[in-house]
Amino acid sequence: MSLVAAFVGASGCSKTIECLDLPGGCADDGYTHSETVGETVGETEGDPTNQEPGLTVLTVNKDVDILFVIDNSGSMGEEQALLATSVGAIIDVLEDPDVGANYRIGITTTDNGNPWCPSGATTPEAGKLVASSCKSRLGDFSFNNSVDVQDLACNDICPLSQAELEILPTTTDVDANAKPRPWLESIAGAKNIPDAISMSDAFACIAPQGINGCGFESQLESMYLALIRTQNADEASYGFLRSSAILAVIFLTDEADCSYNKSYSEIFEQDGNKVFWSDPAASFPTSAVCWNAGVECSGDPSNYASCDAVNKDVNGQSNVSDANAVLHPLSRYIGLLDDFEQQKQELNAEQEIIVGLIGGVDNTGEPYYADVGGTNPVFQNTFGIGPGCEAPNPSNPNEPAQAVPPVRLRDVVEAFTPGNMFSICESDYSGALDSIVDRIRDQLQPACYTQCVLDSDPATPLVEPTCTVEEDPPGNANTTAIEECLRDANGYVIDPQTNDYTMPGGQANVCYALLSDKTGLTPSAHDDMSAQCIDAAFNLEFKIARRPGFPAVGGTSITATCSVAEFPEVDCPGIGG
C-alpha cells in the first residue's frame, strides 16, 4: 500500500509526504513517488522543482519471499531433519508482532537431472516448488536399497498427514482465481493452511525432500529455474514472487554445485571426454567431475591458499568464455539475482537480495580447502577435494558425516550477502537461521513519520498527534476514512486471536495505530516506537493493521493528514538522525 501524508503545520505551510509500502528507510529527494500494493511501483513523476518541500518516503512494507533450495541426495537425511526442526527460528521472527511479516516460503530441490540420473531413477524437480507432506513421499527417503531415513527425516518430525496438511486456495497479485499454491504463506494474518496447524509444523512436513535425488546436485541451476518458473503464467509457482517483497534464497547442501550446461553433457558420459573424472578408467563418474570442471586451487595442497571458480571447456582449458563453459558460468546466477535486485531497488534503493548457505564450511562460516588423497582417498576420489567440515554420523558412528567446501555457491553468497555462510556439520541450525532472518529483519524497517508532528495536548506525557487517514482503492473515485484501532483506558486493545490490533467496529477491515511512546511511559508495549524511529529523533510511527484474510487490494493507497510542529528544531531536535 502507499501511504501519502499531507502535513499542515500551525504556521499554515503545507508539507506533502508520500509513504511507500517498501522496506529501507526514507529518502528526501524532492520527487513525488507512486506505489501500488503488490504490484510494480510507477515511475517518478513531475518536475521536482515544482514540488512542495519535505517530500519523503516512509516504510510500511512487510512482504518477504523465501526460497529454500534443499539438497535431496543420498547423504542428506539428518540435515533435512535438522533444518525442519530448526526453522522455528525463522517463523518466530517473521510472526513476531514487532515484525509482522507477510511471508511466503517455497521449497525446491537440487535435482535438475543428469545423464547418470535417468528419468525414473530420480524425479528431478528442476526448480518446481514442492508443498506436500513428506509422509505422502516416504518412498523418497530410501537410497540405493541400503539407506532408509523414513523415520529420521520424516515420521519422527512431521506430525501431519497429507490430508491434514491441506494447502488452502489463495489468490496472488497476478492471478485473482483462488486455488492451492505450492508454497506456504501468511499474509495479513491469513495462512494458506488450516488455522489449527502452525507454520513450523507445516514446514517440518514439507521441508524434508528425501534422499533419492540426483547425486550430481545443481544447486544454482535449481534456484535459477525456480525463480524463472515464478514468472511463467503456465507454472504452478507463478506469482510466488512479489515485486516489492524482500527476496531471500537459502541453500542447504553438503556438496559442490554441479549446474552443468546440458550442451556439454559428454563430460559425464562413458564414451565422452573424461578429463574431469578422478579415474578415467572407471565405469562411472563421481561428483569429483563437478569440482574439477569448475574450480582451480592454488598453494599447498594440504591447505590451499585459495580455491576459485573458473570457466573450463570440455578439454579442461581454463578461463574460457561463458558460452564454452561446461558448468554454467556464475554470471548466469549472479546476473539473474542482480536483475531482481535492481527491479526491487527501483521501488526502494536500499533493498537487497539476501542469499544464505548452510553448507561445507567450519563453525565460523569459513571454507577450508585441502587434498586428502593420502589419508582419505575415497573422499578425494568421490568429490575432488577434502571435506570442509565433519560431524558425527548417527547412522554410522564409524564414518563421520562430511561435507564438500563450497566455491561456486560461496561466490554467489559473497556477491549479495557477504559472510552469510554457516556449517551444515552443526547439530542445530537455529543459530544459522537466526542470523539469516536477522538480515531479513534489518530490511523490514518501521514506518517512521519523518516530520515532527504537533503535540495537540502537551499536558500528557506522550505526543498526542492529530491525524486523519483515508484509503483509496484503485479505480474508485471515492476515498474511505480509516478509523484508529480500538483503544480502551489501558491503550490499544490487542486481539487475542490474531495477537494484533483490534478493529474499531463491526465492518472495519483495516485500522491504524499511532505509536509515540519512546521511553516506556505507558505499561502497554503496543504504543512503543521502534528503536529505528527513536534513533532518528522522529516522534511518531504508523502501524496499519488489517483483519486476517482482508489484505489490501493491489493499487490501494492510504493517505494521512497530520498537523506538524511549527518549530521542529525545538520540538524534535536532531530529527532525521
CSV table of C-alpha atoms in Angstrom, one decimal, residues 160 164 168 191 193-199 201-202:
chain,number,residue,atom,x,y,z
A,160,LEU,CA,0.8,-34.2,9.8
A,164,GLU,CA,-4.1,-32.8,7.4
A,168,LEU,CA,-5.9,-23.8,1.1
A,191,LYS,CA,-2.5,-18.6,6.4
A,193,ILE,CA,-3.1,-23.9,5.8
A,194,PRO,CA,-5.8,-24.8,8.3
A,195,ASP,CA,-5.8,-22.4,11.3
A,196,ALA,CA,-5.2,-25.3,13.8
A,197,ILE,CA,-1.8,-26.0,12.1
A,198,SER,CA,1.3,-24.0,12.9
A,199,MET,CA,3.6,-22.9,10.2
A,201,ASP,CA,4.7,-27.9,11.9
A,202,ALA,CA,3.8,-27.4,8.2
